[in-house]
Amino acid sequence: MALDERAFFSDRNETRTAKYACPRCRRTNDYSIRWVRRVKKDRLPPGADERDRAKFAKLRDHLIRVDDEVVCKTCSKKFEIPS
């Protein structure tokens, strides 16, 4: 049975600030956005088969954005973060 992708990574939570413009009031503010940093483990987890070894060799570190929406600091309306 193949291992889950989470077995190959260590997760850490991060917060980064970014400037976004509200589509309603058109004002730009700084917002703190939550991210999960996935760092590849230094060795393969126990119980891995050949398919898992091939998958592990191709994996890289990456970021996943947790927040999809923010609340405008000026007009208090929710808006989606542009990607």
PDB file of C-alpha atoms in Angstrom:
ATOM      1  CA  MET A   1       0.000   0.000   0.000  1.00  0.00           C
ATOM      2  CA  ALA A   2       1.365   3.409  -0.967  1.00  0.00           C
ATOM      3  CA  LEU A   3       2.214   5.932   1.740  1.00  0.00           C
ATOM      4  CA  ASP A   4       0.299   9.168   2.148  1.00  0.00           C
ATOM      5  CA  GLU A   5       2.020  12.331   0.867  1.00  0.00           C
ATOM      6  CA  ARG A   6       2.049  13.802   4.396  1.00  0.00           C
ATOM      7  CA  ALA A   7       4.462  11.046   5.484  1.00  0.00           C
ATOM      8  CA  PHE A   8       7.152  12.580   3.245  1.00  0.00           C
ATOM      9  CA  PHE A   9       6.947  16.141   4.648  1.00  0.00           C
ATOM     10  CA  SER A  10       7.288  18.080   7.896  1.00  0.00           C
ATOM     11  CA  ASP A  11       4.730  20.902   8.178  1.00  0.00           C
ATOM     12  CA  ARG A  12       5.387  24.306   9.759  1.00  0.00           C
ATOM     13  CA  ASN A  13       2.950  27.205  10.031  1.00  0.00           C
ATOM     14  CA  GLU A  14       4.067  30.659   8.860  1.00  0.00           C
ATOM     15  CA  THR A  15       2.530  34.096   8.671  1.00  0.00           C
ATOM     16  CA  ARG A  16       3.552  36.539   5.959  1.00  0.00           C
ATOM     17  CA  THR A  17       2.358  40.035   5.238  1.00  0.00           C
ATOM     18  CA  ALA A  18       1.192  41.126   1.813  1.00  0.00           C
ATOM     19  CA  LYS A  19      -0.422  44.198   0.267  1.00  0.00           C
ATOM     20  CA  TYR A  20      -3.821  43.738  -1.306  1.00  0.00           C
ATOM     21  CA  ALA A  21      -6.343  46.213  -2.694  1.00  0.00           C
ATOM     22  CA  CYS A  22      -9.972  45.785  -1.732  1.00  0.00           C
ATOM     23  CA  PRO A  23     -12.138  45.454  -4.873  1.00  0.00           C
ATOM     24  CA  ARG A  24     -14.988  47.430  -3.252  1.00  0.00           C
ATOM     25  CA  CYS A  25     -13.342  50.461  -1.649  1.00  0.00           C
ATOM     26  CA  ARG A  26     -10.121  50.297  -3.758  1.00  0.00           C
ATOM     27  CA  ARG A  27      -7.873  50.924  -0.731  1.00  0.00           C
ATOM     28  CA  THR A  28      -4.588  49.054  -0.313  1.00  0.00           C
ATOM     29  CA  ASN A  29      -3.633  47.658   3.097  1.00  0.00           C
ATOM     30  CA  ASP A  30      -1.194  45.156   4.582  1.00  0.00           C
ATOM     31  CA  TYR A  31      -2.713  41.816   5.584  1.00  0.00           C
ATOM     32  CA  SER A  32      -1.153  38.880   7.399  1.00  0.00           C
ATOM     33  CA  ILE A  33      -1.687  35.659   5.461  1.00  0.00           C
ATOM     34  CA  ARG A  34      -1.244  32.187   6.958  1.00  0.00           C
ATOM     35  CA  TRP A  35       0.863  29.626   5.065  1.00  0.00           C
ATOM     36  CA  VAL A  36       1.977  26.048   5.685  1.00  0.00           C
ATOM     37  CA  ARG A  37       5.582  25.341   4.706  1.00  0.00           C
ATOM     38  CA  ARG A  38       6.093  21.710   3.713  1.00  0.00           C
ATOM     39  CA  VAL A  39       9.721  20.654   4.023  1.00  0.00           C
ATOM     40  CA  LYS A  40      10.791  17.313   2.574  1.00  0.00           C
ATOM     41  CA  LYS A  41      12.104  14.918   5.216  1.00  0.00           C
ATOM     42  CA  ASP A  42      15.745  13.939   4.962  1.00  0.00           C
ATOM     43  CA  ARG A  43      15.022  10.208   4.670  1.00  0.00           C
ATOM     44  CA  LEU A  44      12.280   7.939   3.463  1.00  0.00           C
ATOM     45  CA  PRO A  45       9.707   6.810   6.080  1.00  0.00           C
ATOM     46  CA  PRO A  46       9.752   3.121   7.074  1.00  0.00           C
ATOM     47  CA  GLY A  47       7.510   0.800   5.090  1.00  0.00           C
ATOM     48  CA  ALA A  48       8.074   2.526   1.736  1.00  0.00           C
ATOM     49  CA  ASP A  49       7.983   0.487  -1.466  1.00  0.00           C
ATOM     50  CA  GLU A  50       9.525   1.190  -4.898  1.00  0.00           C
ATOM     51  CA  ARG A  51       6.715   3.515  -5.997  1.00  0.00           C
ATOM     52  CA  ASP A  52       7.176   5.557  -2.813  1.00  0.00           C
ATOM     53  CA  ARG A  53      10.939   5.769  -3.441  1.00  0.00           C
ATOM     54  CA  ALA A  54      10.326   7.119  -6.954  1.00  0.00           C
ATOM     55  CA  LYS A  55       7.780   9.634  -5.666  1.00  0.00           C
ATOM     56  CA  PHE A  56      10.095  10.736  -2.818  1.00  0.00           C
ATOM     57  CA  ALA A  57      12.936  11.416  -5.269  1.00  0.00           C
ATOM     58  CA  LYS A  58      10.761  13.875  -7.236  1.00  0.00           C
ATOM     59  CA  LEU A  59       9.297  15.799  -4.280  1.00  0.00           C
ATOM     60  CA  ARG A  60      10.434  19.318  -3.334  1.00  0.00           C
ATOM     61  CA  ASP A  61       9.749  21.819  -0.549  1.00  0.00           C
ATOM     62  CA  HIS A  62       6.699  24.032  -1.143  1.00  0.00           C
ATOM     63  CA  LEU A  63       4.261  26.502   0.429  1.00  0.00           C
ATOM     64  CA  ILE A  64       0.488  26.106   0.732  1.00  0.00           C
ATOM     65  CA  ARG A  65      -1.685  29.167   1.383  1.00  0.00           C
ATOM     66  CA  VAL A  66      -4.220  28.533   4.166  1.00  0.00           C
ATOM     67  CA  ASP A  67      -6.202  31.782   3.944  1.00  0.00           C
ATOM     68  CA  ASP A  68      -8.354  32.243   0.843  1.00  0.00           C
ATOM     69  CA  GLU A  69     -10.157  35.395   1.979  1.00  0.00           C
ATOM     70  CA  VAL A  70      -9.320  38.460   4.060  1.00  0.00           C
ATOM     71  CA  VAL A  71     -11.476  41.152   5.625  1.00  0.00           C
ATOM     72  CA  CYS A  72     -10.843  44.690   4.408  1.00  0.00           C
ATOM     73  CA  LYS A  73      -9.475  46.902   7.173  1.00  0.00           C
ATOM     74  CA  THR A  74     -11.318  49.932   5.796  1.00  0.00           C
ATOM     75  CA  CYS A  75     -14.794  48.785   4.744  1.00  0.00           C
ATOM     76  CA  SER A  76     -14.921  45.437   6.674  1.00  0.00           C
ATOM     77  CA  LYS A  77     -16.031  43.428   3.641  1.00  0.00           C
ATOM     78  CA  LYS A  78     -14.580  40.010   2.848  1.00  0.00           C
ATOM     79  CA  PHE A  79     -12.726  39.597  -0.420  1.00  0.00           C
ATOM     80  CA  GLU A  80     -10.879  36.741  -2.049  1.00  0.00           C
ATOM     81  CA  ILE A  81      -7.098  36.897  -2.247  1.00  0.00           C
ATOM     82  CA  PRO A  82      -5.998  37.050  -5.881  1.00  0.00           C
ATOM     83  CA  SER A  83      -3.732  34.203  -6.943  1.00  0.00           C
TER      84      SER A  83
END
